[in-house]
mmCIF file of C-alpha atoms in Angstrom:
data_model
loop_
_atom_site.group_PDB
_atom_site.id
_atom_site.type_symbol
_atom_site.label_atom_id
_atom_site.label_comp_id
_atom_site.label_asym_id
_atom_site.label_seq_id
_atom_site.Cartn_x
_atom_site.Cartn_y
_atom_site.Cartn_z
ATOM 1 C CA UNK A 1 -23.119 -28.030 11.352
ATOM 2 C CA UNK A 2 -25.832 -27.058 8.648
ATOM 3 C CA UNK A 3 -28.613 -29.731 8.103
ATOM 4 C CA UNK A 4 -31.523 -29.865 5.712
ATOM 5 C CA UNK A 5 -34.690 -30.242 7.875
ATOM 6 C CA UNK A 6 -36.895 -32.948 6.897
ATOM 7 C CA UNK A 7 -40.633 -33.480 9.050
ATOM 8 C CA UNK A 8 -39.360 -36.885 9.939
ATOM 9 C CA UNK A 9 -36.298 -36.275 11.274
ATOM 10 C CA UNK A 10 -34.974 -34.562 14.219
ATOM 11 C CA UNK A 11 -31.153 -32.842 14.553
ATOM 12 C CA UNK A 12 -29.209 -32.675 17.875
ATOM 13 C CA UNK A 13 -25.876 -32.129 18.583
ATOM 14 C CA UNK A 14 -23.486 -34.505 20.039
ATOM 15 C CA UNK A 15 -23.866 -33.458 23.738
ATOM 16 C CA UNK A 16 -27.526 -33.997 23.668
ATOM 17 C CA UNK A 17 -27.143 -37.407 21.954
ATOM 18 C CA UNK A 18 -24.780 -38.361 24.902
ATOM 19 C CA UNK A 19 -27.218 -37.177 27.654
ATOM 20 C CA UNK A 20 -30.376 -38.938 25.598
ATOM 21 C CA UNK A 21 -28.337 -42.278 25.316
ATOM 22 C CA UNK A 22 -27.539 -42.222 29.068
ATOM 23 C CA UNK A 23 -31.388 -41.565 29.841
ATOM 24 C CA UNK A 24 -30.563 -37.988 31.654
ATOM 25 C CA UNK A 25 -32.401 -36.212 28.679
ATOM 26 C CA UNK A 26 -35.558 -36.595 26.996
ATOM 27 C CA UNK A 27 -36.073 -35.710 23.748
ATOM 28 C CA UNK A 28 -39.086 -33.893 22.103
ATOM 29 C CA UNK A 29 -39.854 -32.308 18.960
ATOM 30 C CA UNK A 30 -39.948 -28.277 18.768
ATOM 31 C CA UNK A 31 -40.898 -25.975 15.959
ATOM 32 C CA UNK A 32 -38.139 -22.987 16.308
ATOM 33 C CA UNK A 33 -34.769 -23.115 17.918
ATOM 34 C CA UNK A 34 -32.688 -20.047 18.301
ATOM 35 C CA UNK A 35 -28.859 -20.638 17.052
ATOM 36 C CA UNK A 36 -25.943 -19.110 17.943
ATOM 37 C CA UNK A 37 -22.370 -19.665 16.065
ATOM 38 C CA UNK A 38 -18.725 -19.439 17.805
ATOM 39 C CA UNK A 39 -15.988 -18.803 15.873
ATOM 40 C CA UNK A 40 -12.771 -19.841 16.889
ATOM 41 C CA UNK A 41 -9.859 -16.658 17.045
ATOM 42 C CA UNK A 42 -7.367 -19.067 15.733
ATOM 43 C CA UNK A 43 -8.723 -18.954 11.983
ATOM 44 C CA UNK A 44 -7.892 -16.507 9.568
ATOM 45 C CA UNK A 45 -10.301 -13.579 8.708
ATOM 46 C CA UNK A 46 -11.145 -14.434 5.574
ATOM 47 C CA UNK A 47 -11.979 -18.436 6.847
ATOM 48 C CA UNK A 48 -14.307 -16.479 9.368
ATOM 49 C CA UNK A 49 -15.832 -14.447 6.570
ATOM 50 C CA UNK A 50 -16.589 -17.432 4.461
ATOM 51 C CA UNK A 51 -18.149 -19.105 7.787
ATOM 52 C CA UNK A 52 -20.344 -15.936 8.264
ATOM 53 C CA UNK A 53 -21.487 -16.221 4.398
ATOM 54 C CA UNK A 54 -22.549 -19.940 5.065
ATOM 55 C CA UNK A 55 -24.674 -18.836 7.893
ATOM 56 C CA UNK A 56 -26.268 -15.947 5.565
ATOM 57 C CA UNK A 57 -26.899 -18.334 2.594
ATOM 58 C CA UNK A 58 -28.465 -21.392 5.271
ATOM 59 C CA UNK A 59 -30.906 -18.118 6.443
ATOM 60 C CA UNK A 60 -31.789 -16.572 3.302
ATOM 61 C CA UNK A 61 -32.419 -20.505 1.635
ATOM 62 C CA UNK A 62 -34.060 -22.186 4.715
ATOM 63 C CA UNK A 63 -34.866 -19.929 7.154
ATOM 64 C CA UNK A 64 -32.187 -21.092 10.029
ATOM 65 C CA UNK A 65 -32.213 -18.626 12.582
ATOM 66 C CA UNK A 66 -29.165 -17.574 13.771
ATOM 67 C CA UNK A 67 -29.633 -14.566 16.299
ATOM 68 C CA UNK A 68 -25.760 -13.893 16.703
ATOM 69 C CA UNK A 69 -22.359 -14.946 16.577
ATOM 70 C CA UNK A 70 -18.732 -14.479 18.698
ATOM 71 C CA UNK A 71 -15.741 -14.948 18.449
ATOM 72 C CA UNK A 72 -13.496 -16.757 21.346
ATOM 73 C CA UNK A 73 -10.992 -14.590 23.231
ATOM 74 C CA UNK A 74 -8.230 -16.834 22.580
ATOM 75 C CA UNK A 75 -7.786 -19.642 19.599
ATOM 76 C CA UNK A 76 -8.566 -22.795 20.744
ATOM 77 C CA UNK A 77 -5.515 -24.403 19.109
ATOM 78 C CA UNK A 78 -7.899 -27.028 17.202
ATOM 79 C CA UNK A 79 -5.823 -29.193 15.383
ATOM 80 C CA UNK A 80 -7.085 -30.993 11.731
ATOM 81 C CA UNK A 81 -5.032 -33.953 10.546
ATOM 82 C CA UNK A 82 -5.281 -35.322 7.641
ATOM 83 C CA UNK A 83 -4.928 -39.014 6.449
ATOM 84 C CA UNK A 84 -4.073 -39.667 3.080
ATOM 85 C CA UNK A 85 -4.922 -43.283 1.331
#
């Protein structure tokens, strides 16, 4: 997920959210993170180009540092549906 950092706002993921809510996790502010991307084997190679081109454009325009990326041994079989009105 890319997300335009703003000074009064602070981004976690879902998993940290869940741990936070259920008072396991504290939360604090920090000034760097270090992010790493996972790319699922299941997509095509030119999805997982355009993925890797997102992650160079969110670096070059605001600085998000991501240190490396992988991809999965096997595809994770993620399944999108999509609902129609």
């Amino acid at each position: 997920m890319l997300y335009w950092p703003m000074p009064n706002v602070l981004y976690i993921e879902g998993y940290a959210l869940d741990r936070f809510s259920e008072e396991v996790w504290a939360l604090k502010p920090v000034h760097q993170n270090k992010v790493g991307l996972v790319c699922d084997a299941g997509i095509e190679n030119d999805l997982r180009i355009h993925h890797l081109l997102a992650v160079d454009a969110r670096n070059a325009s605001l600085g998000l540092p991501v240190i490396e990326y992988m991809v999965t041994d096997t595809p994770l079989q993620v399944l999108i549906i999509m609902l129609r009105n």
